[in-house]
Structures are given as structure tokens and as C-alpha cells.
CSV table of C-alpha atoms and ligand atoms in Angstrom, one decimal:
chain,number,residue,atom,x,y,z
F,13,UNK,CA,-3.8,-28.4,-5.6
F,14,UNK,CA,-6.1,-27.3,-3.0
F,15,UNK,CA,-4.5,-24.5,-0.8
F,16,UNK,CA,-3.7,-25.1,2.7
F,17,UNK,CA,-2.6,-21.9,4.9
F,18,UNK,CA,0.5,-22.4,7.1
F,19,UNK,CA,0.1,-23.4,10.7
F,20,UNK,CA,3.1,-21.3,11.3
F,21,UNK,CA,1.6,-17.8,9.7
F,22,UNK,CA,1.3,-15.8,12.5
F,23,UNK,CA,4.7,-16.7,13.9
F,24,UNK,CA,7.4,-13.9,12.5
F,25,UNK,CA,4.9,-11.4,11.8
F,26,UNK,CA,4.4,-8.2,13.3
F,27,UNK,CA,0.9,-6.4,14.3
F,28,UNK,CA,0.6,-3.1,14.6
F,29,UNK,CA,-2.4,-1.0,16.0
F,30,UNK,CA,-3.4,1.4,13.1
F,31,UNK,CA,-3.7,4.8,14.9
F,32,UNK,CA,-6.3,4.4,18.1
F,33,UNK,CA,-9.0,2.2,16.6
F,34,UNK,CA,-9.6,-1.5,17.0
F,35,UNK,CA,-7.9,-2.9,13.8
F,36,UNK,CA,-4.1,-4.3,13.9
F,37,UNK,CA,-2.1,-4.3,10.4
F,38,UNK,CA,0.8,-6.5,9.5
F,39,UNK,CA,3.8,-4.1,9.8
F,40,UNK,CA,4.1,-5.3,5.9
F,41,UNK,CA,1.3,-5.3,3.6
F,42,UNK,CA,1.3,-6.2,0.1
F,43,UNK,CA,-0.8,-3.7,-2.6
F,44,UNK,CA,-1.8,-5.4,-6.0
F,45,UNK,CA,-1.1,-2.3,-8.1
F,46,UNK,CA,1.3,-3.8,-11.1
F,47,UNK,CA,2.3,-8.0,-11.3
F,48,UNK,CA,-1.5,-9.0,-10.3
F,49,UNK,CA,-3.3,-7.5,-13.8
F,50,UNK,CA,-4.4,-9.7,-16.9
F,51,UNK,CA,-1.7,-9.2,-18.7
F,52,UNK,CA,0.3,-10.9,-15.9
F,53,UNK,CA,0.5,-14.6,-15.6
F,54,UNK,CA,-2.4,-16.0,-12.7
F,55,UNK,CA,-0.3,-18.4,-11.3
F,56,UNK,CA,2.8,-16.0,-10.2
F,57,UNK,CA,0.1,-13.8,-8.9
F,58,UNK,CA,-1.5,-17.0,-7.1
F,59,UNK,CA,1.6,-17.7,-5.4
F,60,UNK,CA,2.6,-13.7,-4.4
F,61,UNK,CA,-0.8,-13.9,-2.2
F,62,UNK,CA,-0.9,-17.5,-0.8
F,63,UNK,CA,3.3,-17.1,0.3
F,64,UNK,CA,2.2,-13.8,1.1
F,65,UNK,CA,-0.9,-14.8,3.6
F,66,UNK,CA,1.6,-18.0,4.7
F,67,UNK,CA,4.2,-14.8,5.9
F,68,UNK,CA,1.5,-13.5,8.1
F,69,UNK,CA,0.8,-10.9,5.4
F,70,UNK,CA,-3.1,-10.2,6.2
F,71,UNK,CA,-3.7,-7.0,4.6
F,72,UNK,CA,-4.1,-6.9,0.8
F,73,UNK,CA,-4.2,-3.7,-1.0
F,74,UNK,CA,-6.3,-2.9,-4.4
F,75,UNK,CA,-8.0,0.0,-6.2
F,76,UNK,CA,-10.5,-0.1,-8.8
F,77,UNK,CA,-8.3,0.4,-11.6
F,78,UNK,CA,-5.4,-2.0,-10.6
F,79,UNK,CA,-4.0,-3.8,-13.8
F,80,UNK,CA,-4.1,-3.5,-16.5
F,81,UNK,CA,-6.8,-3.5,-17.7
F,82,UNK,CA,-8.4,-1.7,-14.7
F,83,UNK,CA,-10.2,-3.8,-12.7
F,84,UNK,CA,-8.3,-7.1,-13.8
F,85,UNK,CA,-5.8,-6.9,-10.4
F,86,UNK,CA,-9.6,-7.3,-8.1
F,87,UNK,CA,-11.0,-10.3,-10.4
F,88,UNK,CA,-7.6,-12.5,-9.6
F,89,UNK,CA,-7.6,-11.9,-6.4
F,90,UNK,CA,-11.3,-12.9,-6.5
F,91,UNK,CA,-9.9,-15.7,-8.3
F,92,UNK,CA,-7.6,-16.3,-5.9
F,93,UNK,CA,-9.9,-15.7,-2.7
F,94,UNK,CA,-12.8,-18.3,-4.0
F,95,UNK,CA,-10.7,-21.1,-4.7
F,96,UNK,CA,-8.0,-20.8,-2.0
F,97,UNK,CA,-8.6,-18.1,0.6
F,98,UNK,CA,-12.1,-18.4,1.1
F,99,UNK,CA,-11.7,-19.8,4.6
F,100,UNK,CA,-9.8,-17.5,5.8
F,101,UNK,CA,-11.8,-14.2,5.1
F,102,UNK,CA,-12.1,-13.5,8.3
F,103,UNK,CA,-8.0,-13.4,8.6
F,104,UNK,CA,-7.5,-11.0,6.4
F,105,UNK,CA,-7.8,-7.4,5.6
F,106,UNK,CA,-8.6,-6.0,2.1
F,107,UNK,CA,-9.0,-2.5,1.1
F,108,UNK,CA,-10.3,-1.2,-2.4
F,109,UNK,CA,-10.1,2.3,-3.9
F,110,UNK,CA,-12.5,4.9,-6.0
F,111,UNK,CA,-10.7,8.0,-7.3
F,112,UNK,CA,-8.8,7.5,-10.3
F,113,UNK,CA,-10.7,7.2,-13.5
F,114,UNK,CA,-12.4,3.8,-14.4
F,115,UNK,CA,-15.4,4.1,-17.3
F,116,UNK,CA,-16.3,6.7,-19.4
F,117,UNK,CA,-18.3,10.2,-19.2
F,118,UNK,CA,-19.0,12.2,-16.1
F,119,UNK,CA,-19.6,9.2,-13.4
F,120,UNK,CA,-16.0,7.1,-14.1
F,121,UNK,CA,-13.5,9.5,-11.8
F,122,UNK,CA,-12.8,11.8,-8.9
F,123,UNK,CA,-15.0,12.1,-5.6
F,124,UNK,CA,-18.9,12.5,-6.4
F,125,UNK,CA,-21.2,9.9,-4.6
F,126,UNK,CA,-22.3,9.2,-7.8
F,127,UNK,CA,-19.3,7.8,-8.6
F,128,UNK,CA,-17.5,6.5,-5.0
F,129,UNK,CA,-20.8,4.2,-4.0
F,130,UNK,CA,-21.5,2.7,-7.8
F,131,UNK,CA,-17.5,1.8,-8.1
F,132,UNK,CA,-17.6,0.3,-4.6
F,133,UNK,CA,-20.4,-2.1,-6.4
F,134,UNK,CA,-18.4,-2.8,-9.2
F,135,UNK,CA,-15.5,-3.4,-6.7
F,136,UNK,CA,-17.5,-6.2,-4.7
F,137,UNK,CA,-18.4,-7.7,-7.7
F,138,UNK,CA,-15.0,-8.5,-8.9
F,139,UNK,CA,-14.1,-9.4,-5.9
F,140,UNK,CA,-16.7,-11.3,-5.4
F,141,UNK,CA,-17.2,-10.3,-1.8
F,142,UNK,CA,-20.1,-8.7,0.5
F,143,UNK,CA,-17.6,-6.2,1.7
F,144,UNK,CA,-14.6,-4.9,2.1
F,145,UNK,CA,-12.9,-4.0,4.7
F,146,UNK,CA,-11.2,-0.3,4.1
F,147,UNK,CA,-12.8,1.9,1.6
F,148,UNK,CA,-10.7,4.5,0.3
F,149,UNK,CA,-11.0,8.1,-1.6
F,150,UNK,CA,-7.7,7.3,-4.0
F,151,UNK,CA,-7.6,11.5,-4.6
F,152,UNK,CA,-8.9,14.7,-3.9
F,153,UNK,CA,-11.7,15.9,-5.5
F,154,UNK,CA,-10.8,19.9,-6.4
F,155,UNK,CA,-14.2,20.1,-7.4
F,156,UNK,CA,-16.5,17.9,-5.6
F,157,UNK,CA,-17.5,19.3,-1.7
F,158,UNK,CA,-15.5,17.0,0.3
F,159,UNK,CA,-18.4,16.4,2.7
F,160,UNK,CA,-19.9,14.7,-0.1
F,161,UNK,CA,-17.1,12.6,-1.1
F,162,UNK,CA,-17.2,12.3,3.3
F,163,UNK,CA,-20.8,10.9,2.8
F,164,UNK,CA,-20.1,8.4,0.5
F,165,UNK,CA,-17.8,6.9,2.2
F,166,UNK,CA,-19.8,7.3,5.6
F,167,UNK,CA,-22.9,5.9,3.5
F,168,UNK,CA,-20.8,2.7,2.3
F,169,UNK,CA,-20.1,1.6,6.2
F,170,UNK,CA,-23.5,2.7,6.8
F,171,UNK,CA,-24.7,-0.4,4.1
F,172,UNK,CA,-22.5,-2.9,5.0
F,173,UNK,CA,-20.0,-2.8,2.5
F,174,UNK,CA,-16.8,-1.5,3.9
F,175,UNK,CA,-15.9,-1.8,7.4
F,176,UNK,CA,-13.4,1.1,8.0
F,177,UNK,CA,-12.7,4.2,5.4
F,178,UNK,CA,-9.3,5.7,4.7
F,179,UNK,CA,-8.2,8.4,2.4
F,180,UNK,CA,-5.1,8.1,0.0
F,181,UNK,CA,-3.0,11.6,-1.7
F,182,UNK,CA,-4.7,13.8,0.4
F,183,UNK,CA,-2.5,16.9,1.9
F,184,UNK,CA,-2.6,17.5,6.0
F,185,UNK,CA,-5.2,20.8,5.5
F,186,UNK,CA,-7.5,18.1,3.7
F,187,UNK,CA,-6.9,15.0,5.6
F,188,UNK,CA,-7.8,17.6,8.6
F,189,UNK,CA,-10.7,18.5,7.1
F,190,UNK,CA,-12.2,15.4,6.3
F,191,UNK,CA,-11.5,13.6,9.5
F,192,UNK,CA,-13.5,16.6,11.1
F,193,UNK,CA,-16.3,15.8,8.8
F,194,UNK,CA,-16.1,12.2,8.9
F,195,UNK,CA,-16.2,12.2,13.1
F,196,UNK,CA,-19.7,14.1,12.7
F,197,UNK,CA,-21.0,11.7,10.8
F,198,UNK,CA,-20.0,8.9,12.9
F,199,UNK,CA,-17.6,6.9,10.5
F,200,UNK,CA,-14.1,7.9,11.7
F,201,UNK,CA,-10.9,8.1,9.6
F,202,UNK,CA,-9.4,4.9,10.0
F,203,UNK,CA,-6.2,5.0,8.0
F,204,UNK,CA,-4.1,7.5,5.6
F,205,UNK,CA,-2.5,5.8,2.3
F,206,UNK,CA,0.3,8.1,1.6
F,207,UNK,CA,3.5,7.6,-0.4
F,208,UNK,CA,6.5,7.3,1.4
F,209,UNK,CA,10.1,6.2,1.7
F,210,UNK,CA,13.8,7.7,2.0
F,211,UNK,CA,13.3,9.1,-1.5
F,212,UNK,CA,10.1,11.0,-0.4
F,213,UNK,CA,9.2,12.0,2.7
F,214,UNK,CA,6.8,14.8,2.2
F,215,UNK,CA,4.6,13.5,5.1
F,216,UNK,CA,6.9,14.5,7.8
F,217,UNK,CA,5.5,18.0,7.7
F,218,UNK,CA,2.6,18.1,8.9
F,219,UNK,CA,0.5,14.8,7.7
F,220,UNK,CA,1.8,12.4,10.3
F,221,UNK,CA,1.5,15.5,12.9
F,222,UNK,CA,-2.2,15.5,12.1
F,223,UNK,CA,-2.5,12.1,11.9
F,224,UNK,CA,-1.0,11.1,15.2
F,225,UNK,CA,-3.3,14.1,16.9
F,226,UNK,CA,-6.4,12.4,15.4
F,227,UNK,CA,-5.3,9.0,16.5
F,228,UNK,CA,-5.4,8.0,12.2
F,229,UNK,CA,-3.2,5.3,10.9
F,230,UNK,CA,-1.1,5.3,8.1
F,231,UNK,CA,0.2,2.9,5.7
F,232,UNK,CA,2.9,4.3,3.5
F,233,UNK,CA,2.5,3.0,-0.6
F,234,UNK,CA,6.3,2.4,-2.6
F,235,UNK,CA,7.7,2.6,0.4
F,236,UNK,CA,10.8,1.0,-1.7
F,237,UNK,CA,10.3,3.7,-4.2
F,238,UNK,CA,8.9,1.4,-6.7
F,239,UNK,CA,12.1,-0.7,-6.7
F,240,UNK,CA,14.8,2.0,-7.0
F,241,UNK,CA,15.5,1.4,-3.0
F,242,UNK,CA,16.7,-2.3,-3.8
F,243,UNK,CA,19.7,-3.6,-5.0
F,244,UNK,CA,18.2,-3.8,-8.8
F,245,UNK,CA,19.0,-0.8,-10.5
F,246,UNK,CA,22.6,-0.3,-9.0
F,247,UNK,CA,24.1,-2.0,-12.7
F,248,UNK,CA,21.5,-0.9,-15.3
F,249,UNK,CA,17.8,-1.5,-15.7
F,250,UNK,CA,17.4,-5.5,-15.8
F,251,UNK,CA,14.8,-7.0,-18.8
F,252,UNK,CA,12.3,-8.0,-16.5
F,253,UNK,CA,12.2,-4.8,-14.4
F,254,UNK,CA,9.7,-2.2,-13.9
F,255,UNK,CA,11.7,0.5,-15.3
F,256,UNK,CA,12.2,-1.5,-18.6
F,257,UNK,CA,8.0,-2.5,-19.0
F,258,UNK,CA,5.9,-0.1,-21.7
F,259,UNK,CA,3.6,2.4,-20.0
F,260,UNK,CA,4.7,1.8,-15.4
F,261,UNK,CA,4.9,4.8,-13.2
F,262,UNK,CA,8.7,4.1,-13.4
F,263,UNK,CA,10.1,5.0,-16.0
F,264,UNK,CA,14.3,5.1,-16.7
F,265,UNK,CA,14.7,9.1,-17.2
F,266,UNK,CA,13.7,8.9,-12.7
F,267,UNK,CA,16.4,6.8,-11.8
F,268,UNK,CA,19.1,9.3,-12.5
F,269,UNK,CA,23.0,9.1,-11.5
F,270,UNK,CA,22.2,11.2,-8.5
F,271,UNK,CA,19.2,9.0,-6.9
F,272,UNK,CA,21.7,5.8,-7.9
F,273,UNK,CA,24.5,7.8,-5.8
F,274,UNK,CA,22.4,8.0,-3.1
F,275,UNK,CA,21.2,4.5,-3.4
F,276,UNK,CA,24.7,3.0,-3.6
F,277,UNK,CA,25.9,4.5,-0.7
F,278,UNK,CA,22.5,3.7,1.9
F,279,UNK,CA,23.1,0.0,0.1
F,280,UNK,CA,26.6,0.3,2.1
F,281,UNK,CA,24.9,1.0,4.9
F,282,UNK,CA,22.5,-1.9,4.5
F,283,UNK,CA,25.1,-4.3,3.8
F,284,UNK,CA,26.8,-3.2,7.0
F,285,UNK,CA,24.1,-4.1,8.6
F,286,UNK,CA,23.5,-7.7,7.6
F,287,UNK,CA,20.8,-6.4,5.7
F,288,UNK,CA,19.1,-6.2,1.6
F,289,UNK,CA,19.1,-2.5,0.8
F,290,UNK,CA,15.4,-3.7,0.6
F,291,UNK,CA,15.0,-4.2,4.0
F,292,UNK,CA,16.9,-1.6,5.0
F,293,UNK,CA,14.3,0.7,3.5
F,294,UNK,CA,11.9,-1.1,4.8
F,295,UNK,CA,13.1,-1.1,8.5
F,296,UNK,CA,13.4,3.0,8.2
F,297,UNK,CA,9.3,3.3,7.1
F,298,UNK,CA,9.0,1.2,10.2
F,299,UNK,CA,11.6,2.8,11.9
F,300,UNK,CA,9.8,5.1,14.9
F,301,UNK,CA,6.2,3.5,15.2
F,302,UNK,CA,4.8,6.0,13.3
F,303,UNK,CA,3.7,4.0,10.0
F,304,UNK,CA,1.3,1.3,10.8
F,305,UNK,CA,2.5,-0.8,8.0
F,306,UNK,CA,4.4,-0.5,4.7
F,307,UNK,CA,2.1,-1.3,1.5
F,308,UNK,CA,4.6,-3.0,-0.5
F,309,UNK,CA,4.7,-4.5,-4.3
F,310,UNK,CA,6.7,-7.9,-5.1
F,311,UNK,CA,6.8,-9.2,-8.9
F,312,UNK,CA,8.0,-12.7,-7.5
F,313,UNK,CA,7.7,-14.5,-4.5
F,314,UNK,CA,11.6,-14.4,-3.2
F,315,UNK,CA,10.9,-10.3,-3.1
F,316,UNK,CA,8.2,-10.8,-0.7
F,317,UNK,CA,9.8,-13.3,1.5
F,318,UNK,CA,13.0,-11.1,1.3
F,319,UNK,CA,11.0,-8.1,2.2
F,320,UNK,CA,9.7,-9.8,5.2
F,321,UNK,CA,12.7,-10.9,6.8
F,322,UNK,CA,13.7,-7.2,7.3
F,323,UNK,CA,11.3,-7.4,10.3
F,324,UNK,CA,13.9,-9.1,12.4
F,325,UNK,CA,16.2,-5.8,12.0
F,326,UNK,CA,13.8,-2.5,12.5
F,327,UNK,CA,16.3,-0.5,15.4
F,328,UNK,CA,18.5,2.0,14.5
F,329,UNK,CA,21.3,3.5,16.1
F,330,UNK,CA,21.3,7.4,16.1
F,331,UNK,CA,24.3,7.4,14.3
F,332,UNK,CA,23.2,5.3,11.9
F,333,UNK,CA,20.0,7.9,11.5
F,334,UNK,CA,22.4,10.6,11.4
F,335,UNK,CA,24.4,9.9,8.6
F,336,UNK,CA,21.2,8.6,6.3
F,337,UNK,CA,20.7,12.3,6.9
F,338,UNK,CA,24.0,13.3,5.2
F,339,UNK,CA,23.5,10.6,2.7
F,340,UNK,CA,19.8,12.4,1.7
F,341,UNK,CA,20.9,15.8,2.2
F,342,UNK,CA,24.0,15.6,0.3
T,421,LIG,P1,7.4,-0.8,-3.8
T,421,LIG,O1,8.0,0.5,-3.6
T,421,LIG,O2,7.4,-1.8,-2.8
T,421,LIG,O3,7.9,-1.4,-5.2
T,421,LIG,C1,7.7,-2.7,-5.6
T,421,LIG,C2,8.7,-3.1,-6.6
T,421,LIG,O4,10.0,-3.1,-6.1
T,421,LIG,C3,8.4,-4.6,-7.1
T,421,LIG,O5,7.4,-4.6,-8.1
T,421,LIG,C4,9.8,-5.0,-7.5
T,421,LIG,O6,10.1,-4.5,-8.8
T,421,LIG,C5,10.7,-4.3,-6.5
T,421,LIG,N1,11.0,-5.1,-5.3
T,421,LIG,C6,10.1,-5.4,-4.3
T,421,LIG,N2,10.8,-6.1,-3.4
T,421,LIG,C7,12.1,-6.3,-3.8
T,421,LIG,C8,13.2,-6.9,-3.3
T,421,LIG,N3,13.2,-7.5,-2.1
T,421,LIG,N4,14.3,-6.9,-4.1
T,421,LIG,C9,14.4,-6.3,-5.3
T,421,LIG,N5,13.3,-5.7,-5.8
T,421,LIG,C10,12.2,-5.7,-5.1
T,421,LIG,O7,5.8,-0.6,-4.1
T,421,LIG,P2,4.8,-0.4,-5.3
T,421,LIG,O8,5.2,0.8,-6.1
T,421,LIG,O9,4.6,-1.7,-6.0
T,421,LIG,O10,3.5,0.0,-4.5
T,421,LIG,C11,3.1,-0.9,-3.5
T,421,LIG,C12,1.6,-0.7,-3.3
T,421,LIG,O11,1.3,0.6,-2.8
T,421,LIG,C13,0.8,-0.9,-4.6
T,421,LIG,O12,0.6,-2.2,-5.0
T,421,LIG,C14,-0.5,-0.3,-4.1
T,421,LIG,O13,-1.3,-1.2,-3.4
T,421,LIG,C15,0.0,0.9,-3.3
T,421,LIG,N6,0.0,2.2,-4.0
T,421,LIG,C16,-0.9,3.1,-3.8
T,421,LIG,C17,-1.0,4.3,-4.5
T,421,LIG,C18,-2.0,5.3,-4.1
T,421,LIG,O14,-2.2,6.3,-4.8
T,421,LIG,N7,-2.7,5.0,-3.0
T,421,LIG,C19,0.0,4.6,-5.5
T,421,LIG,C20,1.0,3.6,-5.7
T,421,LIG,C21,1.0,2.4,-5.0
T,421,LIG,P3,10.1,-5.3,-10.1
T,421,LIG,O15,8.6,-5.4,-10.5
T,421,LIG,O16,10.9,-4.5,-11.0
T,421,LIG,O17,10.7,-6.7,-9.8
């Protein structure tokens, strides 16, 4: 059945300015990192980005390597973009990613321009698009002078084939350094991709300081902590969860009785509230105005529509911040 976008897309969606450039990003975005690979079944992932886009989610996120096999997660949503999305490019947002290693011998990782411009091309490709429109370094380079990482991402605007640039895992010193870098050369930092979400909040020193004195966006990845900030862990790890597949970044040994103890008690708080313990966490990424958007991941389309709802609940009460503070701290 031919696709046909919802007239009512852009009606319970939020957009929010990233940092002090042009671009507006849903308040939730939705990152193709696990559910979208080969191994996965095309039409659930089909239906994830078409409900999605129907929420008013514009921004899709991808990397190179997104799978598995690396690469697989950009050629369905090329898939997905010829036959359905096609007429709505110019809706949407999508951001790839060069960093993380892709093909083998000294060209298939890290930061060199070597590497950065010739996985863009393999990007587009897959895609099957002229461009993209964020660009990101996935990770630091130790060894690689970061104004040459800079400089391939300056050159990649410079050709037409990204739009904006943004950095992802990159500490405050480096994010510093590389938006001074990037402004000389007359591409500035658009975004930040960091992780972040009650679990982890390593940003609040000093990242979202620099960020917000640079005028940088930021859109914050498992911002539901790859599931363990929902209500699906609380009884055991279910069959078809993350934490039960081969080979995830979750694995069972990280939800551990204390995290669960945590998680049981903010689910209280969420319930109290009227709200999933999903959108709970959700609501606090969103919570001050400081994240532009939170990049999350869905394995069905229910978890996407629930995620969205927790836009109509983002305020909370000082008390209510206070004792997620006790709750985290004890
Ligand atoms: P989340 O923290 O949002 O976790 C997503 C997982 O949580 C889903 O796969 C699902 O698990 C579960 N879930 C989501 N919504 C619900 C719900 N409403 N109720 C119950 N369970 C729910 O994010 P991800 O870890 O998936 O990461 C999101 C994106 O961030 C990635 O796709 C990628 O784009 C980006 N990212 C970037 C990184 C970087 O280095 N730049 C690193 C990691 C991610 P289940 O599958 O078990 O159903």
C-alpha cells in the first residue's frame, strides 16, 4: 500500500530550536541503532518510521555501522525513504555518523579525513540520498589532530553533502576545542549527541555549560537507558527484550537489584503522575529546555506512540525534582 503521511503530523508535536542556529528538532527523535538491521524483519521497521514521521517525529538518527550487519539499519531506511518518504524529504531531518569501525585495515575507523569523507559516500549510497542533513564524528580520535577530523567535516558541508555537523562522545575540553576550530573554518557546531538520562548524567558538568555558551544543541541518545527506565525489567528480563538478545550493549549482569531499586521507586513516581515510567524519563531529559530533543529507540510501534504521549506532561514541581534527587543519590 502506497504510504500516505498524516494530515494531522504536526499537531501534538513539539519543536525545539537546537542551540542558536536555524534548525528546529522534534523534542523526540527516533535513532535506528538496534530493531532497524537485517536481521530484523523490514516491515516492523517500515512501520516504526512511517508512525514515527505520522507523530511529527522528523528527525531520524543513523550511523554507519547501525545493524547488524553495519550498514544494514541506512539501506532500510533507504528502503523505506524511496518507496514511501520520498515526498517528504524536505520534512525531515536525518543525521549519519563516521567513527566507529566499518571495513577493514587502516581507513575503516576513528577520525582521519581519509576515513570520515569516504564513509560519508558510502553513507549516501545506502541511503540513497544527495545528502544528509547532520554529519557527525561518532568518537574522539586520540590519535588523529582534531582539526583534521574538523576539516572533514567542514569539507563535507563545503560539497554538498551534509548540511549541519555535530559531534557525538566527545568530553567538554574537546567539544570546546572543536567548536573553536570548526567556527574558523566557517562550519559551526550544530549539535552534541551525548548519552543521557536519570541513570547517567555526566553532561551536567561542564558539557551542557559549554554547550549553552556556544549556542550548540544537544540531543541526548538512551535517554531511557536502553530500556531499563521503563516498566519492562521491573519482573525479570522478558524473551523479546534487549537484555535477553545475543551480542546488544545491554546485557543482564547491568540491570542489577540496585538500578531495579531505583527504577521501582521513580516508577512510583511516574505512576503518581498519570504517567509510563517511560515518559517520565522522558519528560526529565526534556525537563529544563536544555536538551533539544531526546534520541530515542522503539522495537515496536506502541513504544513510540507511548513515548510520544509523554509530551503532554514535561513540568515538574520542585518537589517532585527534589526527591528524584533522593531517589538517585540514595
Ligand atoms: P533508549 O534508551 O530509548 O532505549 C530504547 C529501548 O527501550 C527500545 O529498544 C525498547 O527496548 C525500550 N523502550 C522504548 N520505549 C519503550 C516504552 N515506551 N516502553 C517500554 N520499553 C520501551 O535508546 P537506545 O538505546 O535505543 O538509543 C536511541 C538512539 O540513540 C539510537 O538508536 C541511536 O540513534 C542513538 N545512540 C547513539 C549513540 C552514540 O554513540 N552517538 C550510542 C547509542 C545510541 P526493547 O528493544 O527491549 O523493546
Amino acid at each position: 500500500m502506497v504510504y500516505v503521511a498524516s494530515d494531522e503530523r504536526y499537531e501534538a508535536m513539539r519543536y525545539n530550536r537546537c542551540g542558536k542556529s536555524g534548525l528546529k528538532l522534534p523534542a523526540i527523535s527516533l535513532g535506528l541503532w538496534h530493531n532497524f538491521g537485517g536481521i530484523d524483519t523490514y516491515e516492523n521497521g517500515r512501520d516504526m518510521i512511517t508512525r514515527a514521521f505520522d507523530l511529527g517525529i522528523t528527525h531520524f538518527d543513523l550511523a554507519n555501522n547501525y545493524g547488524p550487519p553495519p550498514g544494514s539499519a541506512e539501506e532500510l531506511f533507504g528502503r523505506v525513504l524511496a518507496r514511501d518518504l520520498a515526498p517528504y524529504r524536505d520534512e525531515m531531518v536525518i543525521s549519519t555518523k563516521a567513527g566507529f569501525y566499518m571495513w577493514p585495515g587502516p581507513y575503516g575507523e576513528w577520525g582521519s579525513r581519509k576515513y570520515v569523507l569516504s564513509s560519508l559516500d558510502q553513507s549516501l549510497k545506502r541511503l540513497g540520498l544527495d545528502y544528509v542533513d547532520i554529519f557527525y564524528s561518532h568518537r574522539p580520535d586520540p590519535e588523529t589532530p582534531l582539526e583534521e577530523t574538523m576539516g572533514a567535516l567542514d569539507q563535507a558541508v563545503r560539497s554538498g553533502k551534509a548540511l549541519y555537523v555535530g559531534l557525538s562522545n566527545y568530553s567538554a575540553e574537546q567539544t570546546e576545542a572543536a567548536i573553536a576550530i570548526l567556527r574558523e573554518l566557517g562550519t559551526p557546531l550544530l549539535i552534541h549527541q551525548p548519552r543521557y538520562s536519570l541513570l547517567d548524567r555526566w553532561i551536567e558538568n561542564g558539557l551542557q555549560d559549554v554547550l549553552e555558551r556556544h549556542g550548540v544543541g544537544s540531543i541526548a541518545f538512551t535517554p531511557l537507558a536502553q530500556g531499563m527506565l521503563t516498566n519492562k525489567y521491573l519482573n525479570g528480563i522478558p524473551g523479546d527484550s534487549r537484555a535477553a538478545k545475543p551480542s546488544t550493549a545491554l546485557s543482564e549482569s547491568q540491570i542489577t537489584p540496585d538500578t531495579l531499586r531505583k527504577v521501582r521507586l521513580l516508577n512510583q513516581m511516574a505512576a503518581a503522575r498519570g504517567q509510563s515510567l517511560a515518559q517520565f524519563a522522558l519528560a526529565w531529559v526534556l525537563r529544563s529546555g536544555r536538551v533539544t530533543s531526546a534520541l530515542i529507540g522503539a522495537s515496536r510501534v506502541s513504544q513510540i506512540e507511548d513515548n510520544v504521549a509523554a509530551l503532554s506532561n514535561l513540568e515538574f514541581s520542585q518537589e517532585e525534582l527534589e526527591r528524584i534527587e533522593v531517589i538517585l543519590g540514595a
